[in-house]
Short mmCIF file of C-alpha atoms and ligand atoms in Angstrom, two decimals:
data_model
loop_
_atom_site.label_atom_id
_atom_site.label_comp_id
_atom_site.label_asym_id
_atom_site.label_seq_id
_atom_site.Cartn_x
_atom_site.Cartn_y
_atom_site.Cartn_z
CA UNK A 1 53.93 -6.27 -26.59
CA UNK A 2 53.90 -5.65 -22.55
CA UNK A 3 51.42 -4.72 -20.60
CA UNK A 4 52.59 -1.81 -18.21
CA UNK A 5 48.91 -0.12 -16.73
CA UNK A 6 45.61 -1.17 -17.16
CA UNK A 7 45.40 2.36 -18.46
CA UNK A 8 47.23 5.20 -20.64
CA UNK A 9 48.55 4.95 -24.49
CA UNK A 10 50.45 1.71 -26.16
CA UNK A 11 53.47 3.34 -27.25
CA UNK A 12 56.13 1.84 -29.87
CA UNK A 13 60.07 2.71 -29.72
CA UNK A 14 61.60 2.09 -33.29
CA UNK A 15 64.92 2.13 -33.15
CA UNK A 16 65.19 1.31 -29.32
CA UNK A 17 68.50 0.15 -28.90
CA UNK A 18 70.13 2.86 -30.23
CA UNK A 19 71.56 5.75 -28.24
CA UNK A 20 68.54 7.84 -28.54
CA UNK A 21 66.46 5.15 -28.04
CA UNK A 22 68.01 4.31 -24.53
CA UNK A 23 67.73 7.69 -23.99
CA UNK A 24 64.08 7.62 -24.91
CA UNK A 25 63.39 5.05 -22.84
CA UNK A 26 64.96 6.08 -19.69
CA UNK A 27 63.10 9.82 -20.24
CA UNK A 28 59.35 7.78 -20.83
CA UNK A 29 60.22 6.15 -17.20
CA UNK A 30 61.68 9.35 -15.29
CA UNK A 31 58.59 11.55 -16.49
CA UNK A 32 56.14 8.84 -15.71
CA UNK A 33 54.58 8.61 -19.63
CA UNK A 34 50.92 7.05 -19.26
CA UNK A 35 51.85 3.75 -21.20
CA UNK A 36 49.35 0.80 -21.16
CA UNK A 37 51.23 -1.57 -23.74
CA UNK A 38 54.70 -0.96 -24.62
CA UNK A 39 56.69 -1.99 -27.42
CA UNK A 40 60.83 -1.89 -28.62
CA UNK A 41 61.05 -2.51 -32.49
CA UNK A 42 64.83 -2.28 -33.94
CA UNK A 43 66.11 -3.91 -37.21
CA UNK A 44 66.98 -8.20 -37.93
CA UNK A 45 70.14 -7.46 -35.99
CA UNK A 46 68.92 -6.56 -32.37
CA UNK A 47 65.63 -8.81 -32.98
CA UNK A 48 65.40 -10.47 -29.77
CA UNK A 49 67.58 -8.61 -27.54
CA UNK A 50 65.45 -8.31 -24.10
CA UNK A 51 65.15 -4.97 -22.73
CA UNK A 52 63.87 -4.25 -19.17
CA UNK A 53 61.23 -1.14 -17.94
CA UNK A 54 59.86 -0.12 -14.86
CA UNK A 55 60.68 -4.01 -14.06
CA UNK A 56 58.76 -5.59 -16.99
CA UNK A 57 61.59 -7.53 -19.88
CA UNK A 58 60.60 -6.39 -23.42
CA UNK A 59 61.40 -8.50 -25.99
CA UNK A 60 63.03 -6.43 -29.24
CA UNK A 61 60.50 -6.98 -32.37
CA UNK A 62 62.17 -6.76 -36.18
CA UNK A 63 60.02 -3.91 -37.55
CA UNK A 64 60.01 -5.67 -40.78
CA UNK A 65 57.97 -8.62 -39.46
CA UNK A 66 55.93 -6.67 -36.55
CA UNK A 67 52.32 -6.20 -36.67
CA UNK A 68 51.62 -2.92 -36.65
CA UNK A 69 47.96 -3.04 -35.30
CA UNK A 70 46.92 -0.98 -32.23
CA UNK A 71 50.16 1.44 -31.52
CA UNK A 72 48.72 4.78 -30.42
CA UNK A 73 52.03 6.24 -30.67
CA UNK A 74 55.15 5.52 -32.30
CA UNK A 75 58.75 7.28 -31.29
CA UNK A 76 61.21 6.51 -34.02
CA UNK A 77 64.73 6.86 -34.07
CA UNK A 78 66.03 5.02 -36.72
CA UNK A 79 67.26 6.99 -39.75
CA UNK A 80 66.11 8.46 -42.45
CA UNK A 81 66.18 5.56 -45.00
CA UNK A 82 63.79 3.51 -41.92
CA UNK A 83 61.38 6.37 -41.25
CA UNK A 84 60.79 6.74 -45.24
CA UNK A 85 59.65 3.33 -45.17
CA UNK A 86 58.01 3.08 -41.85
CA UNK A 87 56.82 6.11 -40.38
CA UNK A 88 53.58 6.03 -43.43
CA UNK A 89 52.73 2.32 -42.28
CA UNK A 90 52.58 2.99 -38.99
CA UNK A 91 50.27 5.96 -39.50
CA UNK A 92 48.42 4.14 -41.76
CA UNK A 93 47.93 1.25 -39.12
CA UNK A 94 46.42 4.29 -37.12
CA UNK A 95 49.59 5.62 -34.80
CA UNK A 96 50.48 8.78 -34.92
CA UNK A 97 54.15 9.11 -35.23
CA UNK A 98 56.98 11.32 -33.61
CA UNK A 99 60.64 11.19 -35.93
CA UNK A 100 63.56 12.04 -34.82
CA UNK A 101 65.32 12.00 -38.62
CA UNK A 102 65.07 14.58 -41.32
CA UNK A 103 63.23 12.67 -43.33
CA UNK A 104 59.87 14.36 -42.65
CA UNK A 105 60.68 17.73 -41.46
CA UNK A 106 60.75 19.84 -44.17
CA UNK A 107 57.23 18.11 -45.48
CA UNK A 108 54.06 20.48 -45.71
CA UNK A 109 51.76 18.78 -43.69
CA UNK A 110 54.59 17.68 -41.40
CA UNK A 111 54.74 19.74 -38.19
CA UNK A 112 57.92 20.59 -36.65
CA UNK A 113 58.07 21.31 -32.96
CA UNK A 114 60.06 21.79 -30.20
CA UNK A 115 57.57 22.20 -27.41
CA UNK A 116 57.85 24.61 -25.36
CA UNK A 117 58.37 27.07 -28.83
CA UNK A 118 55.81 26.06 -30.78
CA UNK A 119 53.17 23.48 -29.19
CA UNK A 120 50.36 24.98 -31.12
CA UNK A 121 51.57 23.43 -34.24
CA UNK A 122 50.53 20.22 -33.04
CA UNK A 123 46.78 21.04 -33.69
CA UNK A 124 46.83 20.21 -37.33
CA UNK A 125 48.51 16.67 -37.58
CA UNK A 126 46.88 15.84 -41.45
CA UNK A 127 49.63 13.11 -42.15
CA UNK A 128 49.71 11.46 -38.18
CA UNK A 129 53.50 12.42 -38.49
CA UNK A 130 55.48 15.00 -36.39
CA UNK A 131 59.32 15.70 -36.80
CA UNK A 132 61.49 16.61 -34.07
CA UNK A 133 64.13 19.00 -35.00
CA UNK A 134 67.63 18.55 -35.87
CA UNK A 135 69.50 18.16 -32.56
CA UNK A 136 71.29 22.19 -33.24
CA UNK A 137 67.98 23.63 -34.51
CA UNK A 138 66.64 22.50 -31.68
CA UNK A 139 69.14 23.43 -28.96
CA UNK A 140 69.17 27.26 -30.16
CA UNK A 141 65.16 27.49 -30.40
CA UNK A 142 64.15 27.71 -26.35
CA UNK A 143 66.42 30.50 -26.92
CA UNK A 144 65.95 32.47 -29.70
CA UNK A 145 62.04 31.90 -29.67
CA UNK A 146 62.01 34.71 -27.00
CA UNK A 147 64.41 36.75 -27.98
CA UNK A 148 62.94 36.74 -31.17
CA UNK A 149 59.75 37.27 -29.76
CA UNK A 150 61.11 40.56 -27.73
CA UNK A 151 63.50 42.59 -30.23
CA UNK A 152 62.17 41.28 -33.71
CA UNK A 153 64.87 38.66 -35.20
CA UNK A 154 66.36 39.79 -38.70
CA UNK A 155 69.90 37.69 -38.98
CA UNK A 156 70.98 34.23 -37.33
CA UNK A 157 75.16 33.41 -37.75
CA UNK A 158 75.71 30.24 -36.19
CA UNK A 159 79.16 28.14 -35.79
CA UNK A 160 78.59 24.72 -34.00
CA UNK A 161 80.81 22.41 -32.13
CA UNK A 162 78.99 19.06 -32.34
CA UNK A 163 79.89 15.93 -30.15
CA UNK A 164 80.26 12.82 -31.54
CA UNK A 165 77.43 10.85 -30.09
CA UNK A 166 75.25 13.14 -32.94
CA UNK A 167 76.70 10.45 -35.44
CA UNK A 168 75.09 7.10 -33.75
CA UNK A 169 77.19 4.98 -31.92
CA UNK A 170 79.83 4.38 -34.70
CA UNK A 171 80.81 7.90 -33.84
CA UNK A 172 81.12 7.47 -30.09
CA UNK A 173 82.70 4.15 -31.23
CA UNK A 174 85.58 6.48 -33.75
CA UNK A 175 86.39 8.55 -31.03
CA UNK A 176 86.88 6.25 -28.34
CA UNK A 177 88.95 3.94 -30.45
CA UNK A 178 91.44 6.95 -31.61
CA UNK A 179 91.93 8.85 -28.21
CA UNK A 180 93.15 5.49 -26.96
CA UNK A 181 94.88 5.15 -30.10
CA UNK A 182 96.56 8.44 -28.58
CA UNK A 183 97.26 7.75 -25.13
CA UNK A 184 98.46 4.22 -26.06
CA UNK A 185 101.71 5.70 -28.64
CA UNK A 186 102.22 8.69 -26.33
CA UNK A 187 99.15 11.93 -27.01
CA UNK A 188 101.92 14.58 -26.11
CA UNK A 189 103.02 13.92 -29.96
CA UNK A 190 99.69 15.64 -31.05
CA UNK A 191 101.28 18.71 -29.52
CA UNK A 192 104.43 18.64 -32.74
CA UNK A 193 101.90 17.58 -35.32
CA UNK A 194 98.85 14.78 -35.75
CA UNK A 195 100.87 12.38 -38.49
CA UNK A 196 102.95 11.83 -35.48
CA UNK A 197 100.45 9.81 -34.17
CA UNK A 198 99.25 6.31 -36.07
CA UNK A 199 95.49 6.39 -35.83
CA UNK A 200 93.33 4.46 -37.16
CA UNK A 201 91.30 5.14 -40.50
CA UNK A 202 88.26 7.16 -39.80
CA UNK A 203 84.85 4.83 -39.62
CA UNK A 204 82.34 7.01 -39.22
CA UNK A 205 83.35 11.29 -38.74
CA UNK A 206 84.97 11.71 -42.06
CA UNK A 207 88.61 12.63 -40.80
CA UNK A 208 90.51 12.04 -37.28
CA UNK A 209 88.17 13.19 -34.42
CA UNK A 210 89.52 12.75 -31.42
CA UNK A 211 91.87 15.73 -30.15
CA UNK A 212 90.43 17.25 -33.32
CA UNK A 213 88.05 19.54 -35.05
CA UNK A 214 86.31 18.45 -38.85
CA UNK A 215 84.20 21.23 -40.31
CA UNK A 216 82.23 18.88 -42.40
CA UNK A 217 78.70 17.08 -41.36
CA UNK A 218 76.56 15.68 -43.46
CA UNK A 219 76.75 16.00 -47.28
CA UNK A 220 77.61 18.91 -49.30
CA UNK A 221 74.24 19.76 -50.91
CA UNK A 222 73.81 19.73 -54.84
CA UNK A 223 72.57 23.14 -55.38
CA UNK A 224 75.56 25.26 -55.94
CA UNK A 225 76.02 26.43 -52.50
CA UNK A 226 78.62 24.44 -51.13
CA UNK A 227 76.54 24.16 -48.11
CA UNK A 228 76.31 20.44 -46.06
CA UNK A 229 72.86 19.43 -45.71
CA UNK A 230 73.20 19.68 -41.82
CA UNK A 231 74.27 23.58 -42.46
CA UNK A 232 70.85 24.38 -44.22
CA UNK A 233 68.66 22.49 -41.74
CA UNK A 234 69.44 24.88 -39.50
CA UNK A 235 67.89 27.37 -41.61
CA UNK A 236 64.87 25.38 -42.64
CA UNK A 237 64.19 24.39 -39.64
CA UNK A 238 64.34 27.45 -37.59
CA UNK A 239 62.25 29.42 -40.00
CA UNK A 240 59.54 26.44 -40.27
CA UNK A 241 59.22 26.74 -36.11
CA UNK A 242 59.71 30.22 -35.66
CA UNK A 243 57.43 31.36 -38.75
CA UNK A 244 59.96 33.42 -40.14
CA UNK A 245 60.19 32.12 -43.72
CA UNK A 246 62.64 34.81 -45.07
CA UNK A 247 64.50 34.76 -41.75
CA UNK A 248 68.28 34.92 -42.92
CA UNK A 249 70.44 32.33 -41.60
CA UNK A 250 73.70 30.92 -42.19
CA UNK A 251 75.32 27.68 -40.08
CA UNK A 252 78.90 26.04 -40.40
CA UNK A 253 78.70 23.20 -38.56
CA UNK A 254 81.83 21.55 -36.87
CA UNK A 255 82.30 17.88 -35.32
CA UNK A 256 84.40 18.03 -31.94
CA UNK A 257 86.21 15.36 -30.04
CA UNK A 258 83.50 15.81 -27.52
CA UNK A 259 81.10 12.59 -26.67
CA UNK A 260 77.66 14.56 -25.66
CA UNK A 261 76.19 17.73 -26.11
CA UNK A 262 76.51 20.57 -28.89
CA UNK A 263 77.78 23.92 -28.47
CA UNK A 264 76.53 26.50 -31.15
CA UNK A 265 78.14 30.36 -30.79
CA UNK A 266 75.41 32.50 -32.09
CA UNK A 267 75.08 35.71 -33.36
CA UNK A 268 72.02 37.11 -33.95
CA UNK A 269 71.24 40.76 -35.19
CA UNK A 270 67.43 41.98 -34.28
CA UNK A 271 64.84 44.87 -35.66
CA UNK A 272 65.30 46.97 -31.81
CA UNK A 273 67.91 47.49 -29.37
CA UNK A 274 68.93 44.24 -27.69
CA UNK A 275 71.32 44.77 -25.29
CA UNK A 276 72.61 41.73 -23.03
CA UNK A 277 70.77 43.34 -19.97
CA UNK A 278 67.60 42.81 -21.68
CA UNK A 279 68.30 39.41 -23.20
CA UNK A 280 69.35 38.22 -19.90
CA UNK A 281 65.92 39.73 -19.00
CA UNK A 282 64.33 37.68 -20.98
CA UNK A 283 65.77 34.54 -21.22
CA UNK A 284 65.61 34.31 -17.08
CA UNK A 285 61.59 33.67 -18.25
CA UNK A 286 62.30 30.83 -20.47
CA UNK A 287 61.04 27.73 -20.60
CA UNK A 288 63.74 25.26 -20.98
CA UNK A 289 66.40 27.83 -21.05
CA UNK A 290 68.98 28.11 -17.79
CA UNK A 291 71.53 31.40 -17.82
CA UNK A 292 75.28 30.47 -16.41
CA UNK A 293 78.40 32.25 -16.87
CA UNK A 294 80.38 29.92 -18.87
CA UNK A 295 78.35 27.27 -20.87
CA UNK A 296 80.31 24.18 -21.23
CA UNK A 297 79.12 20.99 -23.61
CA UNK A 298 80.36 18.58 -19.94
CA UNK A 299 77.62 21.08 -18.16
CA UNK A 300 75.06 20.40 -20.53
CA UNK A 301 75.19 16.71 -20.50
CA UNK A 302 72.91 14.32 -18.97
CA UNK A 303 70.81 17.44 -18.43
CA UNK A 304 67.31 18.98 -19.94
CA UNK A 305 67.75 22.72 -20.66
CA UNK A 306 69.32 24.98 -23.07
CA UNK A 307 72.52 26.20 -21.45
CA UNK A 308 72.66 30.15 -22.33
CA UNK A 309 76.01 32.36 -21.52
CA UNK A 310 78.67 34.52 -22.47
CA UNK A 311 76.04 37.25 -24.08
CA UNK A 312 77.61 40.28 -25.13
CA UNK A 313 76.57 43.00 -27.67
CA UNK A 314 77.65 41.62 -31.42
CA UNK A 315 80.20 44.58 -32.48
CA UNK A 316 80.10 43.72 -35.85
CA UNK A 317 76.65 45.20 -36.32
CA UNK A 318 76.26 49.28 -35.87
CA UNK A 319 74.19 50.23 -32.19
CA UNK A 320 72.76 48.11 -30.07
CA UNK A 321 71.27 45.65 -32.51
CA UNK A 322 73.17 42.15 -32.33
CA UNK A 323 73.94 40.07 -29.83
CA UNK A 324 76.60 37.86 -29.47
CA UNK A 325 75.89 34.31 -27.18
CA UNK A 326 77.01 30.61 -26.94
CA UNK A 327 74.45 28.22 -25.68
CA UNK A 328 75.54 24.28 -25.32
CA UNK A 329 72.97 21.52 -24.61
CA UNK A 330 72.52 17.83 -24.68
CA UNK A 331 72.07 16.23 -28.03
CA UNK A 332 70.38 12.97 -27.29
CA UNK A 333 68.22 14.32 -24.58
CA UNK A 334 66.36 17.63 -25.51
CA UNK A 335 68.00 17.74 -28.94
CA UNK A 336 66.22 13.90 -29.84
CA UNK A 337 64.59 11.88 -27.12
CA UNK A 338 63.27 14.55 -24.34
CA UNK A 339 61.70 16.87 -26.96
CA UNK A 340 60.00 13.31 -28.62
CA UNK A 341 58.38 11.98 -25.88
CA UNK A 342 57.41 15.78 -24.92
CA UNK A 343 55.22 15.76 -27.79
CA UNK A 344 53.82 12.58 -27.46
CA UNK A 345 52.81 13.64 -23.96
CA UNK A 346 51.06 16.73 -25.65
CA UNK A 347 49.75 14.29 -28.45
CA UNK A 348 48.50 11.88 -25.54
CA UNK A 349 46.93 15.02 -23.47
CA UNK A 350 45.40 15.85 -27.24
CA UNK A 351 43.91 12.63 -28.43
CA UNK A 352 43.97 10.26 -26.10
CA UNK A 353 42.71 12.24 -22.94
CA UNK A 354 39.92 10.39 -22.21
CA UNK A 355 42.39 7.11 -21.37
CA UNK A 356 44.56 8.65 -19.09
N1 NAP B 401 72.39 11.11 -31.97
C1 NAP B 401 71.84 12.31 -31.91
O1 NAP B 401 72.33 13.27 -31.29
C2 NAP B 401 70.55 12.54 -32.63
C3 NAP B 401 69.89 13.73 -32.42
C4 NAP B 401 68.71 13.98 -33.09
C5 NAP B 401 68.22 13.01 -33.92
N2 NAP B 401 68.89 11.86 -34.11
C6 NAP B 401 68.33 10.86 -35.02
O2 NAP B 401 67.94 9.70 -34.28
C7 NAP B 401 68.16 8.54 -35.08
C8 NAP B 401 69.00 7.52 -34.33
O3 NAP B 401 70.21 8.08 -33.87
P1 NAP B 401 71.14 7.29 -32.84
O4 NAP B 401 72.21 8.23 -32.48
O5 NAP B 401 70.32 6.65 -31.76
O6 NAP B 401 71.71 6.11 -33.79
P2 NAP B 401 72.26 4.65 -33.38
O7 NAP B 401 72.80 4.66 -32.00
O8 NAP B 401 73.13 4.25 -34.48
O9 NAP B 401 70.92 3.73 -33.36
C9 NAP B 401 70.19 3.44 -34.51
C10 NAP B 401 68.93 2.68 -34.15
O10 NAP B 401 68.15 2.51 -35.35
C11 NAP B 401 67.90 1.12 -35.53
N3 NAP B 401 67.87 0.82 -36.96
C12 NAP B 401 68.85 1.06 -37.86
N4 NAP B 401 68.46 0.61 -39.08
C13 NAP B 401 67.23 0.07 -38.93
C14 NAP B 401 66.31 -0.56 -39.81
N5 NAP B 401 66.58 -0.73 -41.11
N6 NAP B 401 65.13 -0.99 -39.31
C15 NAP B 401 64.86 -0.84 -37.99
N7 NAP B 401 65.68 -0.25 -37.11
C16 NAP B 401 66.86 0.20 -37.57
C17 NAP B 401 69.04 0.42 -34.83
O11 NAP B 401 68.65 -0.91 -34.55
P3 NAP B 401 69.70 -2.13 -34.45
O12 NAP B 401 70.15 -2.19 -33.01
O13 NAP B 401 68.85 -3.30 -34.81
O14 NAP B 401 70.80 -1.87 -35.40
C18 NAP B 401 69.18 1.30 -33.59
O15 NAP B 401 68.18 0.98 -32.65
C19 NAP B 401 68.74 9.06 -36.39
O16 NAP B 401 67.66 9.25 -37.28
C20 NAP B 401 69.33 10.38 -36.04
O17 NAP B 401 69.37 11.26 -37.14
C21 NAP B 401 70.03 11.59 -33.47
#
């Protein structure tokens, strides 16, 4: 543990040497996060590793030997598996804790926020654990919030394109390894056909990603619906944050040879007219939401909002009741490490005012 400030919250990282977690870390230093002590956890294998912040070199703890006593709040990004184990023991050692995995998000007396959407959720905490959303769920809410809000949502159709960095590191790590793969025997054979091209065998995205497109993240669920699980969290998750619990919703979700930031197309039929005029409208009051002509995923990285564009009336539903709309943003800032230490600024503000 290092002392920052004489005064503000002692904040844990778990999982800070991962990719959101050097994300995290460089977002809790550009918005100037009230941190007294601070602390990096991470597993046996980065144990030691020294990390520097705002000048001060923090030593990486092993969760699994760490003493847990007097964290205020804890940031995790670790996986699922990690936050099953850990995320109860830190609460129970009397942090309240913000996940970034799935593990929690679905959970009753689990809140799930992004916050500029819904903040108020945040007043009933019963378990000290808060998800973040799922980095797609999350990108699409700054934006449907208020449309939903305006013309009454009935129908979300969504089709992502999901960068690699959205699989850890061993995706970055895939693609990297196969584009040079590429370049190295000559990419202009991709144009006659892939097998032309000897890549190598697929470590993390489940088939070739680089110059590619794999329609399959996550695991196909075991319900009969031949859905992956990252499909339906986008339509969990929206209808837990935009209290819409029979809000239909269907996702295919699609890994591109892209490093950062997701691109979902959306279509979205409402209850009233919504013509692109009045979405536009709308959406120029946002929070977190910017309106360009042509939303690219390179745009959207290394930046904050939800990029919004190409909105035209959807002319598969009769009048003026569907819109059409492609919004790209970055997946390991506002879709995992901006939106977490966002709450534990409004958790800080909540229970912890009188220290700041
Ligand atoms: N990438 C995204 O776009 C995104 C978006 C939203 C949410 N998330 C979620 O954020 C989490 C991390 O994603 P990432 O992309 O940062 O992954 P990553 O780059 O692979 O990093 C994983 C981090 O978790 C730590 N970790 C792994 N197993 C652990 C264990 N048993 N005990 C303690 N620490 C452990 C790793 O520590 P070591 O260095 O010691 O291995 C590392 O710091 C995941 O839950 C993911 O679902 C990711």
């Amino acid at each position: 543990m290092v002392q920052i400030s004489e005064r503000g919250v002692n904040v844990a990282v778990l999982g800070a040497t991962g990719q959101v977690g050097m994300v995290m870390r460089r977002v809790l230093d550009e918005r100037d996060f009230p941190v007294k002590d601070l602390r990096f956890l991470a597993s046996a294998h980065s144990a030691g590793q020294v990390l520097s912040w705002r000048g001060h070199d923090i030593t990486v703890e092993d969760v699994a030997t760490a003493d847990l006593s007097g964290i205020d709040i804890a940031i995790f990004s670790a996986g699922g598996g990690t936050s099953k184990v850990w995320a109860p023991r830190f609460a129970e050692a009397g942090a309240y804790v913000i996940d970034n995995s799935s593990q929690w998000r679905m959970h009753d007396n689990v809140p799930l926020v992004v916050a500029e959407v819904n903040p108020q959720d945040l007043d009933d905490v019963p378990d000290r654990i808060i998800a973040n959303p799922n980095c797609t769920t999350m990108a699409i809410m700054p934006v449907v919030k208020p449309l939903a809000d305006a013309f009454g949502l009935k129908r979300l159709i969504v089709s992502s394109y999901q960068a690699v960095s959205g699989a850890g590191r061993a995706g970055v790590e895939q693609l990297m390894n196969e584009a040079k793969a590429a370049v190295e025997q000559g990419a202009d054979k991709l144009v006659f056909g892939g097998d032309a091209i000897d890549f190598p065998e697929p470590t993390k995205v489940v088939r070739t990603i680089a110059f590619n497109e794999v329609p399959m993240i996550g695991a196909i669920v075991d319900d009969g619906s031949e859905e992956t699980d990252e499909e339906q969290k986008l339509r969990n998750e929206s209808r837990k944050i935009l209290h819409l619990p029979e809000l239909k919703a269907s996702c295919t979700c699609v890994r591109v040879g892209v490093f950062t930031a997701h691109g979902m197309s959306v279509n979205a039929e409402f209850e009233q007219d919504a013509t692109p005029d009045a979405a536009r409208e709308v959406l120029s009051k946002a929070q977190a939401v910017e309106l360009v002509d042509i939303p690219t995923a390179q745009l959207a990285a290394g930046k904050t909002p939800s990029f919004v564009g190409r909105i035209r009336q959807d002319q598969a539903v009769d009048g003026k009741k569907g819109l059409a709309f492609f919004v790209t943003n970055d997946n390991l800032r506002k879709g995992a490490a901006l939106n977490a230490v966002q709450l534990a600024e409004l958790v800080a503000s909540k229970h912890f005012a009188d220290r700041l």
